[in-house]
mmCIF file of the C-alpha atoms, coordinates in Angstrom:
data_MODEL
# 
_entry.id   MODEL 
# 
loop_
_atom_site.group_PDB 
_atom_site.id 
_atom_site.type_symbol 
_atom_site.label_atom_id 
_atom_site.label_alt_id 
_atom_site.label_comp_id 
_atom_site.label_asym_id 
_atom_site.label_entity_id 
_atom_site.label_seq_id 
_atom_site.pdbx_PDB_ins_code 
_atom_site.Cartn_x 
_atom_site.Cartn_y 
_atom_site.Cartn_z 
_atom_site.occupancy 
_atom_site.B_iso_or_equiv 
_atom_site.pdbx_formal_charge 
_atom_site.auth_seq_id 
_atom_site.auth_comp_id 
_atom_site.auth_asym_id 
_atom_site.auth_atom_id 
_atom_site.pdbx_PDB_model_num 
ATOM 1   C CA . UNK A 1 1   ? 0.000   0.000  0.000   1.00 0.00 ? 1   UNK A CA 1 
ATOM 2   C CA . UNK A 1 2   ? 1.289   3.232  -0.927  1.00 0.00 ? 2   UNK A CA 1 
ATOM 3   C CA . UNK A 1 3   ? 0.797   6.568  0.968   1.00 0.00 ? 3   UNK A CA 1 
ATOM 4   C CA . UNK A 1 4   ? 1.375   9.893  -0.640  1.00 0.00 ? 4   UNK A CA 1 
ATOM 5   C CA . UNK A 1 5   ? 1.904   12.889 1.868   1.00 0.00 ? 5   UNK A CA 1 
ATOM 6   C CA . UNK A 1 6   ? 1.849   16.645 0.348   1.00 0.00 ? 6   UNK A CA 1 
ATOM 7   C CA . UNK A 1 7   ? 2.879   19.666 1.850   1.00 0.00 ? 7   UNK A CA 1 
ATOM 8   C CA . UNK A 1 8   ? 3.643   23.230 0.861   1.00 0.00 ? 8   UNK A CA 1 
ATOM 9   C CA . UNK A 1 9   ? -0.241  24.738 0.366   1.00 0.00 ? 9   UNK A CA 1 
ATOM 10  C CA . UNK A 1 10  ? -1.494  27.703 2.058   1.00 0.00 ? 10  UNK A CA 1 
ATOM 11  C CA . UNK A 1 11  ? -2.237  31.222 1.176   1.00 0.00 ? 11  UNK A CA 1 
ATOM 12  C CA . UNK A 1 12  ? -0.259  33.331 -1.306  1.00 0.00 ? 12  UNK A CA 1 
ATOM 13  C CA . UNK A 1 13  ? -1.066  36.749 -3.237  1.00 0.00 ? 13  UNK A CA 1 
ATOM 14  C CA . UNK A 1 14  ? -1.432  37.018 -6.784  1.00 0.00 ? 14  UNK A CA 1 
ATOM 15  C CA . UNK A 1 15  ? 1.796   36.884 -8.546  1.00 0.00 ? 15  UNK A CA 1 
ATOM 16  C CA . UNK A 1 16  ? 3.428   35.371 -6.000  1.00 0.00 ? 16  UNK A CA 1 
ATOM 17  C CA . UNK A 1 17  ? 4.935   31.982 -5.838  1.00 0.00 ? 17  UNK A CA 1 
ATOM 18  C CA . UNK A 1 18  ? 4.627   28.329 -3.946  1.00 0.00 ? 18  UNK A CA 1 
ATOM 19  C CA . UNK A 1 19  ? 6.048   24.633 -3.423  1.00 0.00 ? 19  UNK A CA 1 
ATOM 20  C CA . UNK A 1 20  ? 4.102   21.980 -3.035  1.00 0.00 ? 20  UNK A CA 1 
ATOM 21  C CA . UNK A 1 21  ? 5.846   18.231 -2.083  1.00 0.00 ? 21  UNK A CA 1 
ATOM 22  C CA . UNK A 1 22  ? 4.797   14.873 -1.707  1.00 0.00 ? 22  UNK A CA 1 
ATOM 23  C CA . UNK A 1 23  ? 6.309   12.189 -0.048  1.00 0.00 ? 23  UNK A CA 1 
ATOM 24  C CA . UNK A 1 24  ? 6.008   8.616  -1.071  1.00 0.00 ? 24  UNK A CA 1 
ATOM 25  C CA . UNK A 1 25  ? 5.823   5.990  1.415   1.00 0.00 ? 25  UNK A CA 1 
ATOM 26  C CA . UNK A 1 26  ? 5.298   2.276  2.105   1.00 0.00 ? 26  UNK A CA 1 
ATOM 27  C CA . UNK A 1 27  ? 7.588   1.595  -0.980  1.00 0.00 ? 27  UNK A CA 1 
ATOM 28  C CA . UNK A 1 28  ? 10.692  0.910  -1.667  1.00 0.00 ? 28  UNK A CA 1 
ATOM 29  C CA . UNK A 1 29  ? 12.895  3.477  -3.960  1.00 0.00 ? 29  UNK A CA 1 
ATOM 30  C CA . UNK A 1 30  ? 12.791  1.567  -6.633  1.00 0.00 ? 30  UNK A CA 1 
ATOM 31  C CA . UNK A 1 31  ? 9.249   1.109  -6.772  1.00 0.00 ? 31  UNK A CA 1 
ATOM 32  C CA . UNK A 1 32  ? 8.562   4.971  -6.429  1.00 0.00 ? 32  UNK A CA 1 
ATOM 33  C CA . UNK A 1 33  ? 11.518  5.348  -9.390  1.00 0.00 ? 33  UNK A CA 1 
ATOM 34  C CA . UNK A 1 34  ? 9.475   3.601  -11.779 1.00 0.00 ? 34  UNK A CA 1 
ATOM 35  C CA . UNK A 1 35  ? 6.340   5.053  -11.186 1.00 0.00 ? 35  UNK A CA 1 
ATOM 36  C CA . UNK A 1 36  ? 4.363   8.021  -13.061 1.00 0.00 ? 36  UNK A CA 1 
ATOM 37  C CA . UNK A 1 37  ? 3.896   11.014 -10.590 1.00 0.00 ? 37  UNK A CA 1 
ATOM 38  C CA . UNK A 1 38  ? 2.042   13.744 -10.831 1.00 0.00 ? 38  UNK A CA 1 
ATOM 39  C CA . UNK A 1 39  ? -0.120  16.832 -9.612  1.00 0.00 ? 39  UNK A CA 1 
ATOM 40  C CA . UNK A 1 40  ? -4.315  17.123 -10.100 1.00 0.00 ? 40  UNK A CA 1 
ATOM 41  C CA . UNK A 1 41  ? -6.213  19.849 -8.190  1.00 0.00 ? 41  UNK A CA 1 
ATOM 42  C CA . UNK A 1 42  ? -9.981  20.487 -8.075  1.00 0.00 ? 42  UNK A CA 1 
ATOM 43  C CA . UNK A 1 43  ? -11.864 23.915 -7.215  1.00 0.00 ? 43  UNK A CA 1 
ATOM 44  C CA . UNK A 1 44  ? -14.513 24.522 -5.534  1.00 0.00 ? 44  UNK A CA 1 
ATOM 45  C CA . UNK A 1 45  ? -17.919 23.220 -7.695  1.00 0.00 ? 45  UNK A CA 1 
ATOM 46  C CA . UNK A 1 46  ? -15.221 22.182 -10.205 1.00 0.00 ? 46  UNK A CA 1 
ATOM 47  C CA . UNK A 1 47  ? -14.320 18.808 -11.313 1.00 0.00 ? 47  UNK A CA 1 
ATOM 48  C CA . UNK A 1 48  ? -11.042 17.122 -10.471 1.00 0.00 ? 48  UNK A CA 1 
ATOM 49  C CA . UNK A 1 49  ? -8.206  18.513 -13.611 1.00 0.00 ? 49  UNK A CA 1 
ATOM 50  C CA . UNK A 1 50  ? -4.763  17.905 -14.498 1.00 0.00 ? 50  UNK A CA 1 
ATOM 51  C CA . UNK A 1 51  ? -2.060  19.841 -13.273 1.00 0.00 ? 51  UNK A CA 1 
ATOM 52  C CA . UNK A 1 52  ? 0.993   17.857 -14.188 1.00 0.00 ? 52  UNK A CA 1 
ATOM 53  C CA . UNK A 1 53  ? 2.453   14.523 -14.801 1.00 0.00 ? 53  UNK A CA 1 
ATOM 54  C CA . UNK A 1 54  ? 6.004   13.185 -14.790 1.00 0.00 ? 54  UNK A CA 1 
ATOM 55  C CA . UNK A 1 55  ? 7.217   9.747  -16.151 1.00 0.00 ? 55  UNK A CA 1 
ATOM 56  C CA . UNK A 1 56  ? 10.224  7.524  -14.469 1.00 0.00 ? 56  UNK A CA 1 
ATOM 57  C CA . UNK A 1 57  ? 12.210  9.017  -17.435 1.00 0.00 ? 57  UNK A CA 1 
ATOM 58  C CA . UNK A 1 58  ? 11.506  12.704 -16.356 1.00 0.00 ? 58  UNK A CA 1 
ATOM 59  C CA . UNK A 1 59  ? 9.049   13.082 -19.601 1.00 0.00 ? 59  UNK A CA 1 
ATOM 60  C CA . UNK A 1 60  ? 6.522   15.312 -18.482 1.00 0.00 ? 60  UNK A CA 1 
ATOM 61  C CA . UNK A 1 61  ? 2.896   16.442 -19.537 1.00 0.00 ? 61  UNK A CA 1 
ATOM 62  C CA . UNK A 1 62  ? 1.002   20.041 -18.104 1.00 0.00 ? 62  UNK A CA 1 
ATOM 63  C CA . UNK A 1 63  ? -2.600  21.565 -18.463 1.00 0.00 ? 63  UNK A CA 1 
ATOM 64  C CA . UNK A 1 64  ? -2.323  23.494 -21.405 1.00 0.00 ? 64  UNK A CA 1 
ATOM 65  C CA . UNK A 1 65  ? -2.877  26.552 -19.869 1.00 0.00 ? 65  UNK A CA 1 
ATOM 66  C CA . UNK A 1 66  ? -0.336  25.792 -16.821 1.00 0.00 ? 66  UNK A CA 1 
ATOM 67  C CA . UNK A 1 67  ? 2.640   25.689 -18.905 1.00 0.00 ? 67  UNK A CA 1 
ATOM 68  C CA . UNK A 1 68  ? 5.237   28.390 -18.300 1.00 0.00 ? 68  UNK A CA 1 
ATOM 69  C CA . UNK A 1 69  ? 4.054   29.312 -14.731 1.00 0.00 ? 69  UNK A CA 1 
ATOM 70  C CA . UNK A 1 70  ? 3.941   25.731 -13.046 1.00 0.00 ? 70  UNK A CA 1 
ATOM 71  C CA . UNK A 1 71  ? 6.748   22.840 -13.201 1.00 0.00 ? 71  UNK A CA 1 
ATOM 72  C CA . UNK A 1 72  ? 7.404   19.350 -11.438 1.00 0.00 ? 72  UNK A CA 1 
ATOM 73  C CA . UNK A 1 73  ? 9.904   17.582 -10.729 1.00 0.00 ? 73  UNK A CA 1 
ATOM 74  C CA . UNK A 1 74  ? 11.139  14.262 -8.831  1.00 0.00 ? 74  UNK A CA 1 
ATOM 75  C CA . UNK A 1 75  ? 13.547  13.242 -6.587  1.00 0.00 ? 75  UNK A CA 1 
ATOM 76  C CA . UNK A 1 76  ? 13.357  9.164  -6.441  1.00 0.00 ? 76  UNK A CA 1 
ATOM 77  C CA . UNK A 1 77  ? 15.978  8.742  -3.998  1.00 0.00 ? 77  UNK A CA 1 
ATOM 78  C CA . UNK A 1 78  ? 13.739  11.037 -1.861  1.00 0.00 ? 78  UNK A CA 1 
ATOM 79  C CA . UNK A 1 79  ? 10.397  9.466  -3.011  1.00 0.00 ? 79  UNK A CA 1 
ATOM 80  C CA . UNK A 1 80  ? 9.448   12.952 -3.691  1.00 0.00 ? 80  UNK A CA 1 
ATOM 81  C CA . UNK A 1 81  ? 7.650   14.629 -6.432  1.00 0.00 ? 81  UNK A CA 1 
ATOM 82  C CA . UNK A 1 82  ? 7.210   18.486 -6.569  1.00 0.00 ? 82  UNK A CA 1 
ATOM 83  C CA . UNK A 1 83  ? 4.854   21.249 -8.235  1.00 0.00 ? 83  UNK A CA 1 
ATOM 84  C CA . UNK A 1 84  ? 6.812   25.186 -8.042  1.00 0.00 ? 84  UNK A CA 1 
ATOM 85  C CA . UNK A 1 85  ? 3.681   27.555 -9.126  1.00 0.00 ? 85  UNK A CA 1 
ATOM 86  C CA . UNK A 1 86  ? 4.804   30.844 -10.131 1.00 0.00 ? 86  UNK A CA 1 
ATOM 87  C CA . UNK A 1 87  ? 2.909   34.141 -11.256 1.00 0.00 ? 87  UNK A CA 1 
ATOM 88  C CA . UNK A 1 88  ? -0.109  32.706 -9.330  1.00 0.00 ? 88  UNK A CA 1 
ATOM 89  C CA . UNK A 1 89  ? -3.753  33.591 -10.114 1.00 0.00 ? 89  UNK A CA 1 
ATOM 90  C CA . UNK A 1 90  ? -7.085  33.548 -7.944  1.00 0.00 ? 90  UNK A CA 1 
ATOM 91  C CA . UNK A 1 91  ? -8.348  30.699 -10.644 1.00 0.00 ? 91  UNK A CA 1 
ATOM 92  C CA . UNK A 1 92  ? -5.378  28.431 -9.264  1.00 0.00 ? 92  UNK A CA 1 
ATOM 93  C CA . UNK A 1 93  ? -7.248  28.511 -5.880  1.00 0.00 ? 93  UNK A CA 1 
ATOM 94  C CA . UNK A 1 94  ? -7.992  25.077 -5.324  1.00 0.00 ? 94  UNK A CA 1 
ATOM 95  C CA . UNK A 1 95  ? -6.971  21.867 -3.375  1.00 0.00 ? 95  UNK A CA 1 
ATOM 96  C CA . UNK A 1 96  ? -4.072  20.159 -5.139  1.00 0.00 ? 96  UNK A CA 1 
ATOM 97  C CA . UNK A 1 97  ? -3.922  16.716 -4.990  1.00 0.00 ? 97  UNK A CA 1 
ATOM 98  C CA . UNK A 1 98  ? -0.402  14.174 -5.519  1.00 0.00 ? 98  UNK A CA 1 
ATOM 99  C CA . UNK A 1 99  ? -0.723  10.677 -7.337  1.00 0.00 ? 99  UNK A CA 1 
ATOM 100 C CA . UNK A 1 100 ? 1.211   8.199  -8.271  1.00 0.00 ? 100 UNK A CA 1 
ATOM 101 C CA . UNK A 1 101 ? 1.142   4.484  -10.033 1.00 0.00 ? 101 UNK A CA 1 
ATOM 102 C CA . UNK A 1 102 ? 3.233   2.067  -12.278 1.00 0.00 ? 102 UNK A CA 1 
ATOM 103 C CA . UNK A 1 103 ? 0.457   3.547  -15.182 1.00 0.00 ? 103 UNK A CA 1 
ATOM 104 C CA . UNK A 1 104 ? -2.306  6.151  -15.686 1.00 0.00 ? 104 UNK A CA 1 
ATOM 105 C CA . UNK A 1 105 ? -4.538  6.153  -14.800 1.00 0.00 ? 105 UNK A CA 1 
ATOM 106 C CA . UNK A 1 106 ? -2.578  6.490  -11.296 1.00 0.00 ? 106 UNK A CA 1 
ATOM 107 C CA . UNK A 1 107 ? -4.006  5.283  -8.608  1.00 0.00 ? 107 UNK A CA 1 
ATOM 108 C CA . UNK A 1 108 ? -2.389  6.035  -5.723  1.00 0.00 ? 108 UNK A CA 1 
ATOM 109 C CA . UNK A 1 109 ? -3.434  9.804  -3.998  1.00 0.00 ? 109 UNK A CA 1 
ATOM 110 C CA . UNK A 1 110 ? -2.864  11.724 -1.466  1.00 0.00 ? 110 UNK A CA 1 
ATOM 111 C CA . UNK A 1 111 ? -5.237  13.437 0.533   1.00 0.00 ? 111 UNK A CA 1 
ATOM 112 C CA . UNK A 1 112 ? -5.008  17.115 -0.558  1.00 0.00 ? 112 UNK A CA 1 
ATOM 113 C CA . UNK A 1 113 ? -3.275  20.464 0.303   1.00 0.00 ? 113 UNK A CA 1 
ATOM 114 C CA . UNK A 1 114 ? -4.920  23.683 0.165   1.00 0.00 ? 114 UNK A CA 1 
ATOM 115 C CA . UNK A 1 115 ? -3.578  26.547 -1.826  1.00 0.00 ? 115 UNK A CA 1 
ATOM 116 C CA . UNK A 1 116 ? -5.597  29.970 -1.664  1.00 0.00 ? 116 UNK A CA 1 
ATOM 117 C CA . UNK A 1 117 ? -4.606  32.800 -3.857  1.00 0.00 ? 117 UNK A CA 1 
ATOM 118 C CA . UNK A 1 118 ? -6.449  36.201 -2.702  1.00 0.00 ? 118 UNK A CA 1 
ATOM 119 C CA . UNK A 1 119 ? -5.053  39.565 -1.974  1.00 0.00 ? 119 UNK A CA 1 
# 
């Protein structure tokens, strides 16, 4: 069984930047190396959307509209998948979620950190 833990949310003004992490656990490294990784987030009264996506071969996939101001990355010695958000926008208020899983559709997730962007 596989737990994913995020971190990093909170509140942030427009423009501004944040970090979000999550940490893999009951699995070994190699496991968590192999796996796809990535980032969804839902608003309120919104369905659940893609943020971002990165394969064991650091091959990546964004939102459309998310390229440029958001990137992930991994760190499978760490177990640890991030999202850096830049220039961020009220719409980007939502809870982000971390997932993981040998395919897509993953289906390993974690259980959500909050990121509010208001002035």
């Amino acid at each position: 069984q596989v737990q994913l833990a995020e971190s990093g949310g909170g509140l942030v003004q427009p423009g501004g930047s944040l970090s979000l992490s999550c940490v893999a656990s009951g699995t070994s490294e190699t496991s968590v190396s192999i796996y796809v990784m990535g980032w969804y987030r839902q608003a309120p009264g919104k369905q659940r959307e893609l943020v971002a996506t990165i394969t064991q071969d650091d091959a990546t996939n964004y939102e459309n509209t998310l390229k440029g101001r958001f990137t992930i990355s991994r760190d499978n010695a760490k177990k640890t998948v991030f999202l850096q958000m830049s220039d961020l926008k009220p719409e980007d208020t939502a809870v982000y979620y971390c997932c993981a899983g040998p395919w897509e559709p993953l289906i390993y997730w974690g259980q959500g950190t909050q990121v509010t962007v208001s002035p």
